[in-house]
Amino acid sequence: MVEVLGRRNPRLHVRTVDPDKQPTVADTYGVRIYNAAVLEAGGRRIQVMSTDENQIALGILRVVREQLITVCFMEGHDEYPVENFEFHTHFEGVAGHSHGDSASALVQMRAHGAGRLRRALESLGYDVRKIIPATLTAIPSDCAVVVDVNPRTTYLPGESELLLGYLARGGSALLLYDLGFVLEPSLAKGLATLGVAVEQDVVIDPLDHYSTDPEVVAVPVFEQHPITRNIALTFFPGIRSLTLSSPPPGVTSAPLFRSSTESYTRQVQAVSERQPGDAGTARPTAAPAGAGRRVLGAAIEGIWPGGGGKPFRLVVVGDGDFASNSFLPYMANGDLALAMLRWLVREERTSAVTVRMPVPPLVLLTKSQMQRIFLVIEVLLPLSVVAVGAVVWWRRR
């Protein structure tokens, strides 16, 4: 198959080597195992421990990249860690398992993080590192994009200024602000200058939702944007809404996806105002807002107001769970997260290769299917046993 790819693409030259028959060639390229691929371009060389065409395609993307692109993940506010195991664990004692409004006060173990997102970025050839803005005087200039996944505590004023200053100098940022996170006033003011407001609410969608939970909003149709060009169905476990207003001159903003026309919002408490013992019991007193489509994610780009430097790019989403280990591999969540980052580092026009994330097999049932299974197993089957027993007793009495 790889040889067929080489014959069809004049820029790809394929040479197949049997290390048993040509040990010198294999030794020259440092090949020590069978079924390995060595990729060379522009004096750069990498080795792929597979002959799978998808892995080779990812290797080609890495070897043809002429400069290292660094993705910087923010830390210091209980964000999802990027260096963790790739499975999903919660410490839950007083509330059921949920990712919606009632789960915002739960203590989540470190295994619930963004390790899968980090590995997907590394497979695409990006360099991933962590930064703690509270210990810096400025966001490093080599950070092609700054990512903050589900912070839980509010930034310090100085951290907000660092982030806004980084964007004003032409930086890029992906901000995934989940339920209950409170924006620091100067950060909220800076985003408002760009025409973006992050609301303190949760979106409930009775029409488009995943499984049986209306707080797990599903998005089957996307707005027109380079990020969403090839994205299919995605879902967001507990998401807040955004409000877009007219941006200043030189800045353009666009919604990426919205909820359905039947969705509505309910005000939620800040994470800092909740106690673990109140999870699932404390409910806000504000009445639900009227039904209508809500903006859930937005992309902003242009020249920072009052500046004249390099154009910045910014993506804001009211949820961080969709990019976590639990949900990234399912539906098109991973494709959406990676498309956002590729747009932010200005690689949206390069070839896109799907990153395969191994996950255990799951059986997903709809609400009606679960109801039918419950009726058959929990109701009809016991009643049939009782009925048969009654018939046997009647005939033998």
mmCIF file of C-alpha atoms in Angstrom:
data_model
loop_
_atom_site.group_PDB
_atom_site.id
_atom_site.type_symbol
_atom_site.label_atom_id
_atom_site.label_comp_id
_atom_site.label_asym_id
_atom_site.label_seq_id
_atom_site.Cartn_x
_atom_site.Cartn_y
_atom_site.Cartn_z
ATOM 1 C CA MET A 1 0.000 0.000 0.000
ATOM 2 C CA VAL A 2 2.827 2.395 0.815
ATOM 3 C CA GLU A 3 4.424 1.636 -2.544
ATOM 4 C CA VAL A 4 1.114 2.470 -4.250
ATOM 5 C CA LEU A 5 1.104 5.827 -2.443
ATOM 6 C CA GLY A 6 4.613 6.465 -3.735
ATOM 7 C CA ARG A 7 3.641 5.720 -7.330
ATOM 8 C CA ARG A 8 0.652 8.055 -7.166
ATOM 9 C CA ASN A 9 2.438 11.020 -5.590
ATOM 10 C CA PRO A 10 5.545 12.339 -7.370
ATOM 11 C CA ARG A 11 6.784 13.979 -4.140
ATOM 12 C CA LEU A 12 6.798 10.710 -2.220
ATOM 13 C CA HIS A 13 9.619 8.298 -3.008
ATOM 14 C CA VAL A 14 9.242 4.859 -1.459
ATOM 15 C CA ARG A 15 11.983 2.297 -1.073
ATOM 16 C CA THR A 16 11.296 -1.086 0.497
ATOM 17 C CA VAL A 17 14.196 -2.777 2.290
ATOM 18 C CA ASP A 18 14.387 -6.300 3.682
ATOM 19 C CA PRO A 19 16.686 -5.979 6.735
ATOM 20 C CA ASP A 20 17.631 -9.665 6.459
ATOM 21 C CA LYS A 21 18.816 -9.283 2.865
ATOM 22 C CA GLN A 22 20.182 -5.741 3.219
ATOM 23 C CA PRO A 23 21.407 -5.472 6.812
ATOM 24 C CA THR A 24 23.849 -2.692 5.987
ATOM 25 C CA VAL A 25 21.094 -0.388 4.713
ATOM 26 C CA ALA A 26 18.926 -1.104 7.732
ATOM 27 C CA ASP A 27 21.869 -0.479 10.046
ATOM 28 C CA THR A 28 22.626 2.820 8.304
ATOM 29 C CA TYR A 29 19.149 4.098 9.082
ATOM 30 C CA GLY A 30 19.188 2.750 12.639
ATOM 31 C CA VAL A 31 16.419 0.224 12.031
ATOM 32 C CA ARG A 32 16.424 -2.511 14.671
ATOM 33 C CA ILE A 33 12.963 -4.036 14.228
ATOM 34 C CA TYR A 34 10.801 -5.292 11.382
ATOM 35 C CA ASN A 35 7.942 -3.233 9.911
ATOM 36 C CA ALA A 36 9.524 0.135 10.660
ATOM 37 C CA ALA A 37 9.408 3.164 8.359
ATOM 38 C CA VAL A 38 12.103 5.824 8.054
ATOM 39 C CA LEU A 39 10.941 9.191 6.685
ATOM 40 C CA GLU A 40 13.329 11.837 5.356
ATOM 41 C CA ALA A 41 12.689 15.368 4.093
ATOM 42 C CA GLY A 42 14.917 18.447 3.941
ATOM 43 C CA GLY A 43 17.680 16.854 5.971
ATOM 44 C CA ARG A 44 15.264 15.801 8.720
ATOM 45 C CA ARG A 45 14.686 12.149 9.576
ATOM 46 C CA ILE A 46 12.196 10.390 11.826
ATOM 47 C CA GLN A 47 11.395 6.719 12.376
ATOM 48 C CA VAL A 48 7.862 5.343 12.623
ATOM 49 C CA MET A 49 7.516 1.997 14.385
ATOM 50 C CA SER A 50 4.695 0.908 12.100
ATOM 51 C CA THR A 51 3.789 0.498 8.438
ATOM 52 C CA ASP A 52 0.181 1.542 9.002
ATOM 53 C CA GLU A 53 -0.708 4.166 6.390
ATOM 54 C CA ASN A 54 -2.270 6.471 9.001
ATOM 55 C CA GLN A 55 0.873 6.419 11.148
ATOM 56 C CA ILE A 56 3.026 7.033 8.086
ATOM 57 C CA ALA A 57 0.797 9.975 7.116
ATOM 58 C CA LEU A 58 1.254 11.427 10.611
ATOM 59 C CA GLY A 59 4.992 10.872 10.244
ATOM 60 C CA ILE A 60 5.010 12.741 6.941
ATOM 61 C CA LEU A 61 3.299 15.709 8.611
ATOM 62 C CA ARG A 62 5.998 15.747 11.278
ATOM 63 C CA VAL A 63 8.979 15.393 8.969
ATOM 64 C CA VAL A 64 7.897 18.075 6.469
ATOM 65 C CA ARG A 65 7.273 20.654 9.219
ATOM 66 C CA GLU A 66 10.200 23.063 9.011
ATOM 67 C CA GLN A 67 9.807 24.640 12.424
ATOM 68 C CA LEU A 68 8.779 23.396 15.846
ATOM 69 C CA ILE A 69 5.331 24.516 16.971
ATOM 70 C CA THR A 70 4.877 24.698 20.736
ATOM 71 C CA VAL A 71 1.478 24.332 22.398
ATOM 72 C CA CYS A 72 1.543 25.727 25.951
ATOM 73 C CA PHE A 73 -1.004 24.449 28.482
ATOM 74 C CA MET A 74 -1.730 26.761 31.407
ATOM 75 C CA GLU A 75 -1.577 25.417 34.955
ATOM 76 C CA GLY A 76 -2.068 26.824 38.428
ATOM 77 C CA HIS A 77 -5.879 26.915 38.642
ATOM 78 C CA ASP A 78 -6.786 23.216 38.955
ATOM 79 C CA GLU A 79 -6.974 22.760 35.200
ATOM 80 C CA TYR A 80 -7.211 19.298 33.681
ATOM 81 C CA PRO A 81 -3.627 17.964 33.774
ATOM 82 C CA VAL A 82 -1.976 17.036 30.485
ATOM 83 C CA GLU A 83 0.459 14.534 31.992
ATOM 84 C CA ASN A 84 -1.783 11.818 33.353
ATOM 85 C CA PHE A 85 -3.201 8.376 32.700
ATOM 86 C CA GLU A 86 -5.706 8.125 29.912
ATOM 87 C CA PHE A 87 -8.677 6.869 31.833
ATOM 88 C CA HIS A 88 -11.559 8.466 33.654
ATOM 89 C CA THR A 89 -11.953 8.380 37.432
ATOM 90 C CA HIS A 90 -13.964 10.473 39.884
ATOM 91 C CA PHE A 91 -14.072 10.674 43.645
ATOM 92 C CA GLU A 92 -17.800 10.878 44.260
ATOM 93 C CA GLY A 93 -19.561 10.444 47.551
ATOM 94 C CA VAL A 94 -22.722 12.513 47.666
ATOM 95 C CA ALA A 95 -23.866 12.837 44.077
ATOM 96 C CA GLY A 96 -24.384 10.543 41.148
ATOM 97 C CA HIS A 97 -21.980 10.381 38.248
ATOM 98 C CA SER A 98 -22.537 13.456 36.094
ATOM 99 C CA HIS A 99 -20.703 16.098 34.113
ATOM 100 C CA GLY A 100 -23.433 18.711 34.238
ATOM 101 C CA ASP A 101 -24.281 21.445 36.681
ATOM 102 C CA SER A 102 -24.587 19.109 39.698
ATOM 103 C CA ALA A 103 -21.056 17.754 39.178
ATOM 104 C CA SER A 104 -19.253 21.095 39.240
ATOM 105 C CA ALA A 105 -18.599 20.822 42.979
ATOM 106 C CA LEU A 106 -17.239 17.279 42.912
ATOM 107 C CA VAL A 107 -13.610 16.598 43.695
ATOM 108 C CA GLN A 108 -12.134 15.092 40.553
ATOM 109 C CA MET A 109 -9.050 12.888 40.714
ATOM 110 C CA ARG A 110 -5.984 13.735 38.667
ATOM 111 C CA ALA A 111 -6.647 10.888 36.263
ATOM 112 C CA HIS A 112 -9.501 12.899 34.779
ATOM 113 C CA GLY A 113 -7.467 15.157 32.521
ATOM 114 C CA ALA A 114 -6.311 15.992 29.017
ATOM 115 C CA GLY A 115 -3.632 13.352 28.507
ATOM 116 C CA ARG A 116 -5.265 12.065 25.330
ATOM 117 C CA LEU A 117 -5.305 15.563 23.841
ATOM 118 C CA ARG A 118 -1.602 15.936 24.630
ATOM 119 C CA ARG A 119 -0.758 12.626 22.967
ATOM 120 C CA ALA A 120 -2.832 13.526 19.904
ATOM 121 C CA LEU A 121 -0.938 16.802 19.567
ATOM 122 C CA GLU A 122 2.404 15.049 19.941
ATOM 123 C CA SER A 123 1.458 12.534 17.254
ATOM 124 C CA LEU A 124 0.897 15.503 14.918
ATOM 125 C CA GLY A 125 4.401 16.746 15.642
ATOM 126 C CA TYR A 126 3.591 19.570 18.057
ATOM 127 C CA ASP A 127 5.717 20.211 21.105
ATOM 128 C CA VAL A 128 3.620 20.327 24.290
ATOM 129 C CA ARG A 129 4.754 22.090 27.458
ATOM 130 C CA LYS A 130 3.213 23.495 30.624
ATOM 131 C CA ILE A 131 3.369 27.079 31.850
ATOM 132 C CA ILE A 132 2.322 28.634 35.146
ATOM 133 C CA PRO A 133 1.492 32.292 34.388
ATOM 134 C CA ALA A 134 1.672 33.283 38.064
ATOM 135 C CA THR A 135 5.424 32.602 37.987
ATOM 136 C CA LEU A 136 6.096 34.432 34.705
ATOM 137 C CA THR A 137 6.566 38.041 33.695
ATOM 138 C CA ALA A 138 5.214 37.336 30.194
ATOM 139 C CA ILE A 139 3.833 34.453 28.154
ATOM 140 C CA PRO A 140 6.869 32.918 26.352
ATOM 141 C CA SER A 141 7.154 34.145 22.788
ATOM 142 C CA ASP A 142 7.753 30.600 21.506
ATOM 143 C CA CYS A 143 4.242 29.548 22.574
ATOM 144 C CA ALA A 144 2.365 29.325 19.277
ATOM 145 C CA VAL A 145 -0.877 28.887 21.203
ATOM 146 C CA VAL A 146 -1.885 28.983 24.871
ATOM 147 C CA VAL A 147 -4.502 26.441 26.005
ATOM 148 C CA ASP A 148 -6.456 26.517 29.257
ATOM 149 C CA VAL A 149 -8.678 23.456 29.800
ATOM 150 C CA ASN A 150 -11.298 23.765 32.545
ATOM 151 C CA PRO A 151 -9.697 26.023 35.190
ATOM 152 C CA ARG A 152 -11.518 25.936 38.519
ATOM 153 C CA THR A 153 -10.188 28.984 40.355
ATOM 154 C CA THR A 154 -10.158 32.593 39.144
ATOM 155 C CA TYR A 155 -6.998 34.073 37.651
ATOM 156 C CA LEU A 156 -4.958 36.655 39.479
ATOM 157 C CA PRO A 157 -5.188 40.128 37.902
ATOM 158 C CA GLY A 158 -1.579 39.856 36.775
ATOM 159 C CA GLU A 159 -2.281 36.545 35.005
ATOM 160 C CA SER A 160 -5.159 38.106 33.101
ATOM 161 C CA GLU A 161 -2.904 40.937 31.999
ATOM 162 C CA LEU A 162 -0.284 38.432 30.812
ATOM 163 C CA LEU A 163 -2.829 36.573 28.709
ATOM 164 C CA LEU A 164 -4.363 39.744 27.237
ATOM 165 C CA GLY A 165 -0.907 41.158 26.531
ATOM 166 C CA TYR A 166 0.084 37.938 24.785
ATOM 167 C CA LEU A 167 -2.992 38.178 22.539
ATOM 168 C CA ALA A 168 -2.323 41.878 21.873
ATOM 169 C CA ARG A 169 1.142 40.920 20.552
ATOM 170 C CA GLY A 170 -0.417 38.528 18.025
ATOM 171 C CA GLY A 171 -0.699 35.375 20.098
ATOM 172 C CA SER A 172 -3.329 32.647 19.924
ATOM 173 C CA ALA A 173 -5.349 31.104 22.735
ATOM 174 C CA LEU A 174 -7.886 28.314 23.255
ATOM 175 C CA LEU A 175 -9.981 29.011 26.359
ATOM 176 C CA LEU A 176 -12.234 26.164 27.506
ATOM 177 C CA TYR A 177 -14.127 27.645 30.474
ATOM 178 C CA ASP A 178 -16.484 25.112 32.053
ATOM 179 C CA LEU A 179 -19.499 25.584 34.314
ATOM 180 C CA GLY A 180 -19.038 27.709 37.410
ATOM 181 C CA PHE A 181 -15.657 29.214 36.477
ATOM 182 C CA VAL A 182 -15.588 32.927 37.287
ATOM 183 C CA LEU A 183 -13.605 35.184 34.991
ATOM 184 C CA GLU A 184 -11.328 37.725 36.643
ATOM 185 C CA PRO A 185 -12.781 41.228 36.018
ATOM 186 C CA SER A 186 -9.942 42.500 33.822
ATOM 187 C CA LEU A 187 -10.083 39.306 31.724
ATOM 188 C CA ALA A 188 -13.865 39.618 31.360
ATOM 189 C CA LYS A 189 -13.400 43.251 30.357
ATOM 190 C CA GLY A 190 -10.756 42.321 27.795
ATOM 191 C CA LEU A 191 -13.006 39.683 26.224
ATOM 192 C CA ALA A 192 -15.918 42.132 26.267
ATOM 193 C CA THR A 193 -13.728 44.543 24.296
ATOM 194 C CA LEU A 194 -13.571 41.852 21.623
ATOM 195 C CA GLY A 195 -17.346 41.382 21.766
ATOM 196 C CA VAL A 196 -17.420 38.128 23.784
ATOM 197 C CA ALA A 197 -19.125 37.533 27.135
ATOM 198 C CA VAL A 198 -18.996 34.188 28.980
ATOM 199 C CA GLU A 199 -22.300 33.715 30.798
ATOM 200 C CA GLN A 200 -22.694 32.139 34.236
ATOM 201 C CA ASP A 201 -25.297 29.579 33.221
ATOM 202 C CA VAL A 202 -25.793 26.066 31.889
ATOM 203 C CA VAL A 203 -27.438 25.252 28.556
ATOM 204 C CA ILE A 204 -30.221 22.647 28.587
ATOM 205 C CA ASP A 205 -31.323 21.263 25.237
ATOM 206 C CA PRO A 206 -34.403 18.982 25.229
ATOM 207 C CA LEU A 207 -34.130 18.509 21.445
ATOM 208 C CA ASP A 208 -30.437 17.882 20.666
ATOM 209 C CA HIS A 209 -28.690 16.043 23.470
ATOM 210 C CA TYR A 210 -26.545 12.962 23.953
ATOM 211 C CA SER A 211 -27.995 9.864 25.621
ATOM 212 C CA THR A 212 -30.770 10.782 28.075
ATOM 213 C CA ASP A 213 -29.282 13.904 29.686
ATOM 214 C CA PRO A 214 -30.518 17.240 28.256
ATOM 215 C CA GLU A 215 -27.485 18.958 29.846
ATOM 216 C CA VAL A 216 -25.186 16.976 27.526
ATOM 217 C CA VAL A 217 -25.805 19.161 24.500
ATOM 218 C CA ALA A 218 -25.251 17.559 21.081
ATOM 219 C CA VAL A 219 -24.382 19.633 18.013
ATOM 220 C CA PRO A 220 -25.254 18.005 14.670
ATOM 221 C CA VAL A 221 -24.875 21.150 12.502
ATOM 222 C CA PHE A 222 -22.065 23.718 12.612
ATOM 223 C CA GLU A 223 -21.656 27.270 11.417
ATOM 224 C CA GLN A 224 -19.469 28.019 8.401
ATOM 225 C CA HIS A 225 -15.847 28.416 9.494
ATOM 226 C CA PRO A 226 -12.450 26.885 8.621
ATOM 227 C CA ILE A 227 -12.490 25.091 11.990
ATOM 228 C CA THR A 228 -15.813 23.338 11.376
ATOM 229 C CA ARG A 229 -15.325 22.506 7.693
ATOM 230 C CA ASN A 230 -15.053 18.724 8.177
ATOM 231 C CA ILE A 231 -16.627 18.251 11.633
ATOM 232 C CA ALA A 232 -19.536 15.893 12.236
ATOM 233 C CA LEU A 233 -21.636 15.309 15.373
ATOM 234 C CA THR A 234 -20.105 16.442 18.690
ATOM 235 C CA PHE A 235 -21.430 16.629 22.244
ATOM 236 C CA PHE A 236 -20.638 18.759 25.273
ATOM 237 C CA PRO A 237 -21.249 17.430 28.821
ATOM 238 C CA GLY A 238 -22.417 20.532 30.658
ATOM 239 C CA ILE A 239 -21.771 23.707 28.650
ATOM 240 C CA ARG A 240 -22.320 27.402 29.300
ATOM 241 C CA SER A 241 -23.462 29.931 26.734
ATOM 242 C CA LEU A 242 -21.589 32.821 25.148
ATOM 243 C CA THR A 243 -22.944 36.202 24.127
ATOM 244 C CA LEU A 244 -21.449 37.792 21.017
ATOM 245 C CA SER A 245 -21.727 41.529 20.365
ATOM 246 C CA SER A 246 -20.307 43.724 17.631
ATOM 247 C CA PRO A 247 -16.504 43.496 17.641
ATOM 248 C CA PRO A 248 -14.309 46.595 17.372
ATOM 249 C CA PRO A 249 -12.877 47.701 14.006
ATOM 250 C CA GLY A 250 -10.213 45.330 12.715
ATOM 251 C CA VAL A 251 -11.611 42.340 14.653
ATOM 252 C CA THR A 252 -13.977 39.679 13.341
ATOM 253 C CA SER A 253 -15.897 37.203 15.485
ATOM 254 C CA ALA A 254 -17.912 34.206 14.374
ATOM 255 C CA PRO A 255 -19.981 31.592 16.222
ATOM 256 C CA LEU A 256 -18.708 28.063 15.664
ATOM 257 C CA PHE A 257 -21.728 26.113 16.901
ATOM 258 C CA ARG A 258 -25.026 26.703 18.675
ATOM 259 C CA SER A 259 -27.662 24.771 20.576
ATOM 260 C CA SER A 260 -31.073 24.010 19.096
ATOM 261 C CA THR A 261 -34.079 26.322 18.985
ATOM 262 C CA GLU A 262 -35.663 24.514 21.956
ATOM 263 C CA SER A 263 -32.670 25.007 24.278
ATOM 264 C CA TYR A 264 -32.771 27.263 27.299
ATOM 265 C CA THR A 265 -30.377 28.291 30.061
ATOM 266 C CA ARG A 266 -30.411 28.178 33.847
ATOM 267 C CA GLN A 267 -28.197 30.271 36.069
ATOM 268 C CA VAL A 268 -25.544 28.364 38.047
ATOM 269 C CA GLN A 269 -23.441 29.149 41.064
ATOM 270 C CA ALA A 270 -19.745 29.809 40.896
ATOM 271 C CA VAL A 271 -17.481 26.910 41.828
ATOM 272 C CA SER A 272 -16.135 28.881 44.793
ATOM 273 C CA GLU A 273 -19.663 29.287 46.221
ATOM 274 C CA ARG A 274 -20.408 25.576 46.255
ATOM 275 C CA GLN A 275 -19.654 22.997 48.893
ATOM 276 C CA PRO A 276 -19.150 19.297 48.089
ATOM 277 C CA GLY A 277 -21.980 18.418 50.445
ATOM 278 C CA ASP A 278 -24.359 20.566 48.429
ATOM 279 C CA ALA A 279 -23.699 18.900 45.083
ATOM 280 C CA GLY A 280 -26.954 17.835 43.547
ATOM 281 C CA THR A 281 -29.028 19.634 46.224
ATOM 282 C CA ALA A 282 -28.203 23.319 45.928
ATOM 283 C CA ARG A 283 -30.102 24.788 43.024
ATOM 284 C CA PRO A 284 -30.067 28.393 41.834
ATOM 285 C CA THR A 285 -33.226 30.364 42.422
ATOM 286 C CA ALA A 286 -33.171 32.171 39.069
ATOM 287 C CA ALA A 287 -35.858 31.059 36.647
ATOM 288 C CA PRO A 288 -34.758 29.392 33.394
ATOM 289 C CA ALA A 289 -34.288 31.750 30.453
ATOM 290 C CA GLY A 290 -36.568 31.505 27.435
ATOM 291 C CA ALA A 291 -36.015 28.982 24.684
ATOM 292 C CA GLY A 292 -33.798 29.864 21.755
ATOM 293 C CA ARG A 293 -30.471 29.067 20.123
ATOM 294 C CA ARG A 294 -27.392 29.795 22.236
ATOM 295 C CA VAL A 295 -23.840 30.351 21.028
ATOM 296 C CA LEU A 296 -21.609 27.671 22.578
ATOM 297 C CA GLY A 297 -18.265 28.380 20.914
ATOM 298 C CA ALA A 298 -16.770 31.350 19.082
ATOM 299 C CA ALA A 299 -13.665 32.209 17.066
ATOM 300 C CA ILE A 300 -12.214 35.734 17.084
ATOM 301 C CA GLU A 301 -9.311 37.110 15.056
ATOM 302 C CA GLY A 302 -7.856 40.420 13.958
ATOM 303 C CA ILE A 303 -5.698 43.273 15.207
ATOM 304 C CA TRP A 304 -5.979 43.926 18.931
ATOM 305 C CA PRO A 305 -7.889 47.163 19.653
ATOM 306 C CA GLY A 306 -5.434 50.028 19.959
ATOM 307 C CA GLY A 307 -2.558 47.965 18.588
ATOM 308 C CA GLY A 308 -1.015 47.591 15.180
ATOM 309 C CA GLY A 309 1.001 44.434 15.435
ATOM 310 C CA LYS A 310 0.528 40.850 14.350
ATOM 311 C CA PRO A 311 -3.064 39.563 14.119
ATOM 312 C CA PHE A 312 -4.229 37.442 17.048
ATOM 313 C CA ARG A 313 -6.535 34.432 17.094
ATOM 314 C CA LEU A 314 -8.803 33.310 19.925
ATOM 315 C CA VAL A 315 -11.290 30.464 20.416
ATOM 316 C CA VAL A 316 -13.617 30.463 23.429
ATOM 317 C CA VAL A 317 -15.824 27.471 24.327
ATOM 318 C CA GLY A 318 -18.119 27.183 27.337
ATOM 319 C CA ASP A 319 -17.027 23.606 28.111
ATOM 320 C CA GLY A 320 -13.781 21.746 28.774
ATOM 321 C CA ASP A 321 -15.104 18.212 29.277
ATOM 322 C CA PHE A 322 -15.452 17.537 25.549
ATOM 323 C CA ALA A 323 -11.639 17.729 25.263
ATOM 324 C CA SER A 324 -10.975 15.563 28.331
ATOM 325 C CA ASN A 325 -9.887 11.925 28.381
ATOM 326 C CA SER A 326 -13.484 10.814 28.922
ATOM 327 C CA PHE A 327 -15.011 12.274 25.774
ATOM 328 C CA LEU A 328 -12.251 13.275 23.343
ATOM 329 C CA PRO A 329 -12.181 9.957 21.383
ATOM 330 C CA TYR A 330 -15.940 9.763 20.833
ATOM 331 C CA MET A 331 -18.040 11.144 17.976
ATOM 332 C CA ALA A 332 -16.112 14.072 16.429
ATOM 333 C CA ASN A 333 -14.967 15.660 19.704
ATOM 334 C CA GLY A 334 -11.306 14.944 19.011
ATOM 335 C CA ASP A 335 -11.564 16.233 15.438
ATOM 336 C CA LEU A 336 -13.102 19.475 16.711
ATOM 337 C CA ALA A 337 -10.466 20.053 19.407
ATOM 338 C CA LEU A 338 -7.596 19.409 16.982
ATOM 339 C CA ALA A 339 -9.216 21.551 14.270
ATOM 340 C CA MET A 340 -9.400 24.441 16.740
ATOM 341 C CA LEU A 341 -5.714 24.108 17.571
ATOM 342 C CA ARG A 342 -4.665 23.752 13.936
ATOM 343 C CA TRP A 343 -6.553 26.960 13.115
ATOM 344 C CA LEU A 344 -5.002 28.770 16.061
ATOM 345 C CA VAL A 345 -1.449 27.853 14.963
ATOM 346 C CA ARG A 346 -2.393 28.841 11.392
ATOM 347 C CA GLU A 347 -2.134 25.370 9.894
ATOM 348 C CA GLU A 348 -5.755 25.050 8.814
ATOM 349 C CA ARG A 349 -4.706 24.850 5.141
ATOM 350 C CA THR A 350 -2.281 21.981 5.616
ATOM 351 C CA SER A 351 -3.268 18.357 5.122
ATOM 352 C CA ALA A 352 -5.325 16.965 7.984
ATOM 353 C CA VAL A 353 -4.801 13.416 9.205
ATOM 354 C CA THR A 354 -7.158 11.769 11.673
ATOM 355 C CA VAL A 355 -5.514 10.790 14.947
ATOM 356 C CA ARG A 356 -6.785 7.395 16.051
ATOM 357 C CA MET A 357 -7.313 7.101 19.788
ATOM 358 C CA PRO A 358 -7.718 3.543 21.083
ATOM 359 C CA VAL A 359 -10.726 3.195 23.363
ATOM 360 C CA PRO A 360 -12.484 0.175 24.874
ATOM 361 C CA PRO A 361 -15.589 -0.975 22.980
ATOM 362 C CA LEU A 362 -18.823 0.511 24.251
ATOM 363 C CA VAL A 363 -22.489 -0.294 23.769
ATOM 364 C CA LEU A 364 -24.425 2.973 23.647
ATOM 365 C CA LEU A 365 -28.203 2.798 23.949
ATOM 366 C CA THR A 366 -30.878 5.397 23.385
ATOM 367 C CA LYS A 367 -33.437 6.271 26.045
ATOM 368 C CA SER A 368 -36.170 4.192 24.373
ATOM 369 C CA GLN A 369 -33.834 1.189 24.051
ATOM 370 C CA MET A 370 -32.927 1.367 27.736
ATOM 371 C CA GLN A 371 -36.595 1.635 28.657
ATOM 372 C CA ARG A 372 -37.472 -1.457 26.610
ATOM 373 C CA ILE A 373 -34.598 -3.437 28.118
ATOM 374 C CA PHE A 374 -35.716 -2.383 31.603
ATOM 375 C CA LEU A 375 -39.299 -3.456 30.935
ATOM 376 C CA VAL A 376 -38.243 -6.844 29.557
ATOM 377 C CA ILE A 377 -35.596 -7.728 32.163
ATOM 378 C CA GLU A 378 -36.905 -6.010 35.276
ATOM 379 C CA VAL A 379 -40.667 -6.296 34.749
ATOM 380 C CA LEU A 380 -41.784 -8.841 32.147
ATOM 381 C CA LEU A 381 -39.198 -11.528 32.965
ATOM 382 C CA PRO A 382 -39.955 -11.648 36.755
ATOM 383 C CA LEU A 383 -43.692 -11.476 36.079
ATOM 384 C CA SER A 384 -43.443 -14.342 33.588
ATOM 385 C CA VAL A 385 -41.649 -16.489 36.198
ATOM 386 C CA VAL A 386 -44.379 -15.701 38.722
ATOM 387 C CA ALA A 387 -47.063 -16.484 36.118
ATOM 388 C CA VAL A 388 -45.473 -19.828 35.197
ATOM 389 C CA GLY A 389 -45.152 -20.711 38.874
ATOM 390 C CA ALA A 390 -48.804 -19.842 39.438
ATOM 391 C CA VAL A 391 -49.865 -22.028 36.515
ATOM 392 C CA VAL A 392 -47.788 -24.970 37.770
ATOM 393 C CA TRP A 393 -49.192 -24.547 41.265
ATOM 394 C CA TRP A 394 -52.771 -24.380 39.938
ATOM 395 C CA ARG A 395 -52.356 -27.547 37.920
ATOM 396 C CA ARG A 396 -50.799 -29.499 40.828
ATOM 397 C CA ARG A 397 -52.979 -28.362 43.687
#
